[in-house]
Amino acid sequence: MILGKKLKKIIKMTDKIKYASFWERVLALLIDTSIYLMLITLAIFKITGVNDFASLLNNIYDFVLLNLFLAVFIFPIEVAMVSFLGGTPGKLIIGIRIQKESGKLLNWKEAFIRLTLGKAVSGLFFGLGYVWIFRDEKKRAWHDYVNNSVVAKKNNYGWIIGFLILCLFLFINFETVIGIVASIGANSEFYSSLIFG
């Protein structure tokens, strides 16, 4: 009797869930990637903006530290964000959330498994696990099956905000790359003397 009530409650909850599409999930990934790229391009811009050896070494040191930070801490930060908030910055911006079918967030262990083993499984066979979203009625990739999670849509128009923010981040990245090229050109004598003596 109690089991029947719980099952009905879960069925009711899953009827109300709107699942995030493949393209919404790709948009979230692009936002996340553009954030990381922005950090890296800004650090490179800082390196190329100098014309003395001591400042160059100092900025290269900062760049190496930033990359070590990203390599070591981004993954644990993403696990924490998935378990406490339901997603990475990109998912949160566009209003989609990684959760159990019951609506509960994943715990630390589930988030860790989803982001490691689960993503590895989805990447097998040339990314077939990601394309599986098109076949599944709940729009799940293989890494969602690993711990029975879904990506729920909390906002129907979040993709518009996400697209605008992605455009802003891409514009910042583009302008930073233009600045890097200009800095290298402006400091070409300094860089030539480093390379050619």
Short mmCIF file of C-alpha atoms in Angstrom, two decimals:
data_model
loop_
_atom_site.label_atom_id
_atom_site.label_comp_id
_atom_site.label_asym_id
_atom_site.label_seq_id
_atom_site.Cartn_x
_atom_site.Cartn_y
_atom_site.Cartn_z
CA MET A 1 0.00 0.00 0.00
CA ILE A 2 2.74 2.47 0.99
CA LEU A 3 4.85 1.37 -1.98
CA GLY A 4 1.90 2.00 -4.31
CA LYS A 5 1.47 5.57 -2.99
CA LYS A 6 5.18 6.30 -3.43
CA LEU A 7 5.12 4.89 -6.96
CA LYS A 8 2.10 7.05 -7.88
CA LYS A 9 3.86 10.10 -6.44
CA ILE A 10 6.99 9.42 -8.52
CA ILE A 11 4.89 8.85 -11.66
CA LYS A 12 3.10 12.18 -11.05
CA MET A 13 6.43 13.98 -10.60
CA THR A 14 7.91 12.51 -13.77
CA ASP A 15 4.82 13.56 -15.72
CA LYS A 16 5.55 17.18 -14.76
CA ILE A 17 9.24 17.13 -15.63
CA LYS A 18 10.22 18.91 -18.82
CA TYR A 19 13.47 17.44 -20.08
CA ALA A 20 16.28 19.55 -21.49
CA SER A 21 16.98 18.99 -25.18
CA PHE A 22 20.28 18.00 -26.71
CA TRP A 23 20.77 21.56 -27.99
CA GLU A 24 20.08 23.13 -24.59
CA ARG A 25 22.70 20.84 -23.10
CA VAL A 26 25.16 21.75 -25.87
CA LEU A 27 24.48 25.45 -25.21
CA ALA A 28 25.24 24.93 -21.50
CA LEU A 29 28.51 23.18 -22.42
CA LEU A 30 29.47 26.01 -24.77
CA ILE A 31 28.85 28.57 -22.00
CA ASP A 32 31.03 26.57 -19.59
CA THR A 33 33.76 26.26 -22.21
CA SER A 34 33.65 29.97 -23.03
CA ILE A 35 34.08 30.81 -19.33
CA TYR A 36 37.21 28.65 -19.09
CA LEU A 37 38.54 30.04 -22.38
CA MET A 38 37.97 33.57 -21.13
CA LEU A 39 40.14 32.90 -18.08
CA ILE A 40 42.91 31.47 -20.26
CA THR A 41 42.80 34.17 -22.95
CA LEU A 42 42.86 36.94 -20.33
CA ALA A 43 45.95 35.33 -18.79
CA ILE A 44 47.61 35.10 -22.22
CA PHE A 45 46.72 38.74 -22.85
CA LYS A 46 48.49 39.64 -19.61
CA ILE A 47 51.60 37.75 -20.80
CA THR A 48 51.72 39.41 -24.22
CA GLY A 49 51.20 42.91 -22.83
CA VAL A 50 54.71 43.20 -21.38
CA ASN A 51 57.99 44.25 -22.94
CA ASP A 52 60.52 43.34 -20.26
CA PHE A 53 61.87 39.95 -19.29
CA ALA A 54 61.07 40.12 -15.53
CA SER A 55 57.40 40.97 -16.13
CA LEU A 56 57.19 38.27 -18.79
CA LEU A 57 58.49 35.62 -16.38
CA ASN A 58 56.11 36.80 -13.66
CA ASN A 59 53.12 36.65 -16.02
CA ILE A 60 54.12 33.23 -17.34
CA TYR A 61 54.30 32.05 -13.73
CA ASP A 62 50.75 33.41 -13.14
CA PHE A 63 49.58 31.67 -16.33
CA VAL A 64 51.02 28.33 -15.21
CA LEU A 65 49.36 28.74 -11.79
CA LEU A 66 46.01 29.52 -13.43
CA ASN A 67 46.25 26.42 -15.63
CA LEU A 68 47.21 24.27 -12.64
CA PHE A 69 44.24 25.69 -10.75
CA LEU A 70 41.91 24.91 -13.65
CA ALA A 71 43.34 21.41 -14.05
CA VAL A 72 43.16 20.56 -10.35
CA PHE A 73 40.12 22.42 -9.03
CA ILE A 74 37.60 22.78 -11.86
CA PHE A 75 36.51 19.15 -11.64
CA PRO A 76 35.87 19.21 -7.84
CA ILE A 77 34.10 22.56 -8.25
CA GLU A 78 31.86 21.05 -10.95
CA VAL A 79 31.09 18.03 -8.74
CA ALA A 80 30.16 20.40 -5.88
CA MET A 81 28.01 22.56 -8.16
CA VAL A 82 26.15 19.53 -9.54
CA SER A 83 25.51 18.13 -6.06
CA PHE A 84 24.58 21.45 -4.37
CA LEU A 85 23.05 23.51 -7.20
CA GLY A 86 22.14 20.97 -9.87
CA GLY A 87 24.56 21.98 -12.59
CA THR A 88 27.55 23.80 -13.94
CA PRO A 89 27.38 27.57 -14.60
CA GLY A 90 26.12 27.00 -18.15
CA LYS A 91 23.25 24.77 -17.01
CA LEU A 92 22.31 27.18 -14.23
CA ILE A 93 22.34 30.17 -16.59
CA ILE A 94 19.94 28.58 -19.06
CA GLY A 95 17.71 27.10 -16.38
CA ILE A 96 18.34 23.37 -16.66
CA ARG A 97 19.20 21.13 -13.74
CA ILE A 98 20.75 17.70 -13.22
CA GLN A 99 18.54 15.78 -10.80
CA LYS A 100 17.02 12.45 -9.90
CA GLU A 101 13.58 11.71 -11.32
CA SER A 102 12.17 12.43 -7.87
CA GLY A 103 13.45 16.01 -8.16
CA LYS A 104 16.25 15.53 -5.64
CA LEU A 105 19.75 16.68 -6.46
CA LEU A 106 22.54 14.16 -6.90
CA ASN A 107 24.76 13.56 -3.90
CA TRP A 108 28.56 13.98 -4.10
CA LYS A 109 29.18 10.36 -5.03
CA GLU A 110 26.52 10.33 -7.76
CA ALA A 111 27.77 13.63 -9.19
CA PHE A 112 31.35 12.32 -9.19
CA ILE A 113 30.34 9.08 -10.94
CA ARG A 114 28.21 10.96 -13.50
CA LEU A 115 31.05 13.33 -14.36
CA THR A 116 33.73 10.60 -14.56
CA LEU A 117 32.55 7.10 -15.37
CA GLY A 118 29.30 8.33 -16.87
CA LYS A 119 30.91 10.80 -19.28
CA ALA A 120 33.51 8.18 -20.25
CA VAL A 121 30.70 5.74 -21.08
CA SER A 122 28.88 8.39 -23.15
CA GLY A 123 32.06 9.15 -25.06
CA LEU A 124 32.55 5.54 -26.13
CA PHE A 125 31.86 4.62 -29.73
CA PHE A 126 32.44 8.11 -31.11
CA GLY A 127 30.08 9.90 -28.71
CA LEU A 128 27.09 7.64 -29.34
CA GLY A 129 26.10 8.03 -25.69
CA TYR A 130 25.51 11.75 -26.18
CA VAL A 131 23.52 11.25 -29.38
CA TRP A 132 21.32 8.82 -27.42
CA ILE A 133 19.48 11.90 -26.13
CA PHE A 134 17.62 11.99 -29.47
CA ARG A 135 16.33 8.42 -28.96
CA ASP A 136 15.39 8.53 -25.30
CA GLU A 137 11.93 9.78 -24.32
CA LYS A 138 13.42 11.47 -21.23
CA LYS A 139 16.28 12.87 -23.33
CA ARG A 140 18.92 11.02 -21.33
CA ALA A 141 22.48 10.40 -22.45
CA TRP A 142 24.27 7.26 -21.32
CA HIS A 143 25.90 9.13 -18.45
CA ASP A 144 22.40 9.92 -17.15
CA TYR A 145 21.64 6.19 -17.00
CA VAL A 146 24.73 5.50 -14.88
CA ASN A 147 23.04 6.95 -11.79
CA ASN A 148 19.46 7.32 -13.00
CA SER A 149 19.57 11.09 -13.41
CA VAL A 150 17.76 13.41 -15.80
CA VAL A 151 18.39 16.96 -16.95
CA ALA A 152 15.22 18.89 -16.23
CA LYS A 153 14.20 22.15 -17.82
CA LYS A 154 13.17 24.73 -15.20
CA ASN A 155 12.78 27.66 -17.59
CA ASN A 156 11.35 27.45 -21.11
CA TYR A 157 13.11 30.62 -22.26
CA GLY A 158 16.41 30.11 -20.49
CA TRP A 159 18.08 29.23 -23.78
CA ILE A 160 17.54 32.83 -24.97
CA ILE A 161 19.36 34.22 -21.93
CA GLY A 162 22.00 31.51 -22.34
CA PHE A 163 22.49 32.34 -26.01
CA LEU A 164 22.90 36.05 -25.24
CA ILE A 165 25.39 35.33 -22.45
CA LEU A 166 27.30 32.94 -24.74
CA CYS A 167 27.47 35.70 -27.37
CA LEU A 168 28.79 38.11 -24.73
CA PHE A 169 31.45 35.62 -23.58
CA LEU A 170 32.45 34.85 -27.18
CA PHE A 171 32.71 38.58 -27.90
CA ILE A 172 34.96 39.05 -24.84
CA ASN A 173 37.09 36.09 -25.95
CA PHE A 174 37.29 37.45 -29.51
CA GLU A 175 38.28 40.92 -28.32
CA THR A 176 40.88 39.43 -25.99
CA VAL A 177 42.40 37.42 -28.85
CA ILE A 178 42.50 40.61 -30.96
CA GLY A 179 44.24 42.31 -28.02
CA ILE A 180 46.75 39.44 -27.81
CA VAL A 181 47.61 39.77 -31.49
CA ALA A 182 47.92 43.56 -31.15
CA SER A 183 50.14 43.20 -28.05
CA ILE A 184 52.43 40.76 -29.83
CA GLY A 185 52.65 43.20 -32.75
CA ALA A 186 53.33 46.16 -30.46
CA ASN A 187 56.02 44.24 -28.58
CA SER A 188 57.47 42.46 -31.62
CA GLU A 189 60.98 43.82 -31.04
CA PHE A 190 61.00 42.44 -27.51
CA TYR A 191 59.74 39.02 -28.62
CA SER A 192 62.17 38.93 -31.57
CA SER A 193 65.07 39.65 -29.22
CA LEU A 194 63.91 36.78 -26.98
CA ILE A 195 63.66 34.32 -29.83
CA PHE A 196 66.57 35.35 -32.02
CA GLY A 197 68.85 36.89 -29.38
#
